[in-house]
Amino acid sequence: MAVYTQVSAEAAERLLALYDVGRLVSLKGIAEGVENSNYLLETDRARFILTLYESRVDPADLPYFHNLLAHLHNAGCPVPRFIDDRQGNWLQDLLGKKACLIEFLPGISVSEPTPIQAAAVGKSMAQMHKAVAGFSEAKPNPLGQESWKPLFERCDRAAAESLLPGLADDIARECDWLEANWPSELPKHAVHTDLFPDNVLFRGDAVGGLIDFYFACTDFRAFDLAVTHAAWSFSNDGKSYLADIGRALLQGYGEVIQLSDAEKQAFALLARGASSRFLLTRLYDWINTPAGALVTRKDPLAFHRRLEFYRSADVVALFGVEQ
Amino acid sequence: MAVYTQVSAEAAERLLALYDVGRLVSLKGIAEGVENSNYLLETDRARFILTLYESRVDPADLPYFHNLLAHLHNAGCPVPRFIDDRQGNWLQDLLGKKACLIEFLPGISVSEPTPIQAAAVGKSMAQMHKAVAGFSEAKPNPLGQESWKPLFERCDRAAAESLLPGLADDIARECDWLEANWPSELPKHAVHTDLFPDNVLFRGDAVGGLIDFYFACTDFRAFDLAVTHAAWSFSNDGKSYLADIGRALLQGYGEVIQLSDAEKQAFALLARGASSRFLLTRLYDWINTPAGALVTRKDPLAFHRRLEFYRSADVVALFGVEQ
């Protein structure tokens, strides 16, 4: 949520000279994205996002993200495209970083989604899951189930205990349980795995943009849906489950893709996994981010509460009576 | 250079409902402004800057800034206007902060100005100085000459010495000298006092916007010009004086306003004052900002080097042969 690399107007103009997109009119660093530097760059012809990739994105993964977004765009999904320069290059070197010029999509991210918006997000995610048919590139999920136990082992247990007594043992047991019960045969393809409200742009109640694909990878489609369910259907602190939002999201998805019985049966388990993934990355960051750093630390317990919810959730009730 | 207060799309929509400016289409936090939170807010009709005033701007000063910008705008200067809501209010309460919706001006801030751009800035500043005729509100400069000695007394001398041996004594002597020699009779009116390259928006080589008036106050017009000279005419680190830039700036100003002989004679002194003002505020921030804080600390010595330049500068050479 910060600009790590300062790009001068002169540097942006030198970059733009490679492209056939018009002349620089405005350049504003924006407080967006997890670990990249982002600029809203306007020319006399269009607006773009200029992204400089900082430490967390591996440049070797960028071709995967590029190809996935090109595939989704061509299939009609509202995702931003990487822009090619005159030579056909979409990847540049700028100030010692890899950088891309990306289509700007207007739209606003809601903080308190309505059921109508949640249904639209569910539907849009399902359309994206349909649209990846034919996209053949594979990329393991670096934050998938197999990563959770090793990630927890890199967290200081005493620090976890100081957040909540019993938390360390609880996480250790959960990791074991997820490992023992994680499915292997569910439908799997390229998925987003981070579709929080920040990453959906609405125009009114319609989804105008799905953005920030830097956690995209190959994983269960129902896991992607479970991440989205955990991200959208709770109060921020995880204390309240918003049943109307959760149901609308799943019903919106169901209008386009009928989950199999196996996927529905696994849904609470997958949502426990999704909650654990964010609990663990937040816990790791909480412990290892110095107070006062540029990055705002997010409360790990907000996802521990979600985890507790899914442990006792009635799957039929989650999906609502209509399904 | 950060967003301190998070404004949700919903909160922005509630605010916009007070105005007749269209519906929210996009909202991006931007990394701009010294100590305020700024958003680029787009409606279906226009773009705006939404500013929330954080600790450094005293809300009691906002009417002065509002009235000055309205006066300058009406006089044809390229400054952003505060937007009135349907009730005629330009000042709002938002998330516990004072907030304003402000006209968006396109344009880019240059980091390496050309002489043509420097001349345009000088001319634009002079046009602004002409345009304030008839603006009768007064506001003492909180960072004017009288503030420098008290500000230095709040700085830890040992910390100053650790930056550069001898710095503390040098600043103390300079403050005394400036106090003894500071003029009292030069032309004085509302001025900007912070017109760094960041605060000028170019469209090509033309000045399209003068922004960030939150240090505006009543002071000598030649002091305002001296601040701009110190801000524009050096390499960032203050080690190199860029004579062609400095001369172009002063000549651009001189096309609109002929400085009096007294102002020209005082110019090197005023520029020593301008250098001391930024040396002192940067020194104070350097000593009192914890490492790793949100705000990037700026090098105080970059302005100590400017101070040393102006101590030995030949005023005639600064203005060039033509004047």
PDB file of C-alpha atoms in Angstrom, chain A residues 1 3 6 8-10 13-14 24-32 40 42 47 104 106-113 201 292-294, chain B residues 1 3 6 8-10 13-14 24-32 40 42 47 104 106-113 201 292-294:
ATOM      1  CA  MET A   1       0.000   0.000   0.000  1.00  0.00           C
ATOM      2  CA  VAL A   3       5.072   3.569  -3.581  1.00  0.00           C
ATOM      3  CA  GLN A   6       9.915   6.794  -7.220  1.00  0.00           C
ATOM      4  CA  SER A   8      10.010  10.687 -12.285  1.00  0.00           C
ATOM      5  CA  ALA A   9       7.953  12.162 -15.104  1.00  0.00           C
ATOM      6  CA  GLU A  10      11.098  12.080 -17.222  1.00  0.00           C
ATOM      7  CA  GLU A  13       8.266   9.698 -20.651  1.00  0.00           C
ATOM      8  CA  ARG A  14      11.320   7.677 -21.679  1.00  0.00           C
ATOM      9  CA  LEU A  24       2.309  11.709 -20.846  1.00  0.00           C
ATOM     10  CA  VAL A  25      -0.273  14.033 -19.300  1.00  0.00           C
ATOM     11  CA  SER A  26      -0.391  12.973 -15.638  1.00  0.00           C
ATOM     12  CA  LEU A  27       1.443  10.565 -13.336  1.00  0.00           C
ATOM     13  CA  LYS A  28       0.311   9.812  -9.784  1.00  0.00           C
ATOM     14  CA  GLY A  29       1.741   7.230  -7.438  1.00  0.00           C
ATOM     15  CA  ILE A  30      -1.177   5.250  -6.007  1.00  0.00           C
ATOM     16  CA  ALA A  31      -1.450   3.499  -2.678  1.00  0.00           C
ATOM     17  CA  GLU A  32      -2.547   0.154  -4.031  1.00  0.00           C
ATOM     18  CA  LEU A  40      -1.837   5.915 -12.462  1.00  0.00           C
ATOM     19  CA  GLU A  42      -2.452   9.189 -18.143  1.00  0.00           C
ATOM     20  CA  ARG A  47      -5.108   5.848 -18.862  1.00  0.00           C
ATOM     21  CA  PHE A 104      -6.626   0.910 -16.485  1.00  0.00           C
ATOM     22  CA  PRO A 106     -12.452   2.220 -13.875  1.00  0.00           C
ATOM     23  CA  GLY A 107     -14.660   1.074 -11.029  1.00  0.00           C
ATOM     24  CA  ILE A 108     -14.768   1.161  -7.254  1.00  0.00           C
ATOM     25  CA  SER A 109     -13.991  -1.461  -4.647  1.00  0.00           C
ATOM     26  CA  VAL A 110     -16.728  -1.770  -2.058  1.00  0.00           C
ATOM     27  CA  SER A 111     -16.039  -2.288   1.635  1.00  0.00           C
ATOM     28  CA  GLU A 112     -19.569  -3.304   2.624  1.00  0.00           C
ATOM     29  CA  PRO A 113     -20.876  -5.379  -0.289  1.00  0.00           C
ATOM     30  CA  LEU A 201     -14.042  -3.056  -9.372  1.00  0.00           C
ATOM     31  CA  GLY A 292       5.907   1.445  12.166  1.00  0.00           C
ATOM     32  CA  ALA A 293       6.936  -0.162   8.870  1.00  0.00           C
ATOM     33  CA  LEU A 294       5.459   0.941   5.563  1.00  0.00           C
TER      34      LEU A 294
ATOM     35  CA  MET B   1       3.671  10.720   0.797  1.00  0.00           C
ATOM     36  CA  VAL B   3      -2.542   7.683   2.706  1.00  0.00           C
ATOM     37  CA  GLN B   6      -8.581   5.012   4.564  1.00  0.00           C
ATOM     38  CA  SER B   8     -14.029   3.518   1.582  1.00  0.00           C
ATOM     39  CA  ALA B   9     -15.996   3.838  -1.634  1.00  0.00           C
ATOM     40  CA  GLU B  10     -19.147   3.929   0.474  1.00  0.00           C
ATOM     41  CA  GLU B  13     -20.298   8.084  -2.121  1.00  0.00           C
ATOM     42  CA  ARG B  14     -21.971   9.486   0.984  1.00  0.00           C
ATOM     43  CA  LEU B  24     -18.477   7.910  -8.141  1.00  0.00           C
ATOM     44  CA  VAL B  25     -16.642   5.922 -10.808  1.00  0.00           C
ATOM     45  CA  SER B  26     -13.148   5.471  -9.375  1.00  0.00           C
ATOM     46  CA  LEU B  27     -11.288   6.234  -6.135  1.00  0.00           C
ATOM     47  CA  LYS B  28      -7.543   5.806  -5.735  1.00  0.00           C
ATOM     48  CA  GLY B  29      -5.427   6.827  -2.780  1.00  0.00           C
ATOM     49  CA  ILE B  30      -2.452   8.767  -4.119  1.00  0.00           C
ATOM     50  CA  ALA B  31       1.022   9.103  -2.662  1.00  0.00           C
ATOM     51  CA  GLU B  32       1.159  12.862  -2.731  1.00  0.00           C
ATOM     52  CA  LEU B  40      -7.950  10.847  -6.932  1.00  0.00           C
ATOM     53  CA  GLU B  42     -13.476  10.327 -10.471  1.00  0.00           C
ATOM     54  CA  ARG B  47     -12.120  14.238 -11.711  1.00  0.00           C
ATOM     55  CA  PHE B 104      -8.140  18.083 -10.387  1.00  0.00           C
ATOM     56  CA  PRO B 106      -3.744  17.407 -15.149  1.00  0.00           C
ATOM     57  CA  GLY B 107      -0.062  17.888 -15.760  1.00  0.00           C
ATOM     58  CA  ILE B 108       3.245  16.383 -14.745  1.00  0.00           C
ATOM     59  CA  SER B 109       5.863  17.495 -12.248  1.00  0.00           C
ATOM     60  CA  VAL B 110       9.345  17.471 -13.720  1.00  0.00           C
ATOM     61  CA  SER B 111      12.403  16.320 -11.796  1.00  0.00           C
ATOM     62  CA  GLU B 112      14.999  17.762 -14.155  1.00  0.00           C
ATOM     63  CA  PRO B 113      13.575  21.071 -15.383  1.00  0.00           C
ATOM     64  CA  LEU B 201       2.187  20.757 -13.113  1.00  0.00           C
ATOM     65  CA  GLY B 292      11.337   3.244   8.976  1.00  0.00           C
ATOM     66  CA  ALA B 293       8.453   5.676   9.516  1.00  0.00           C
ATOM     67  CA  LEU B 294       5.905   6.371   6.799  1.00  0.00           C
TER      68      LEU B 294
END
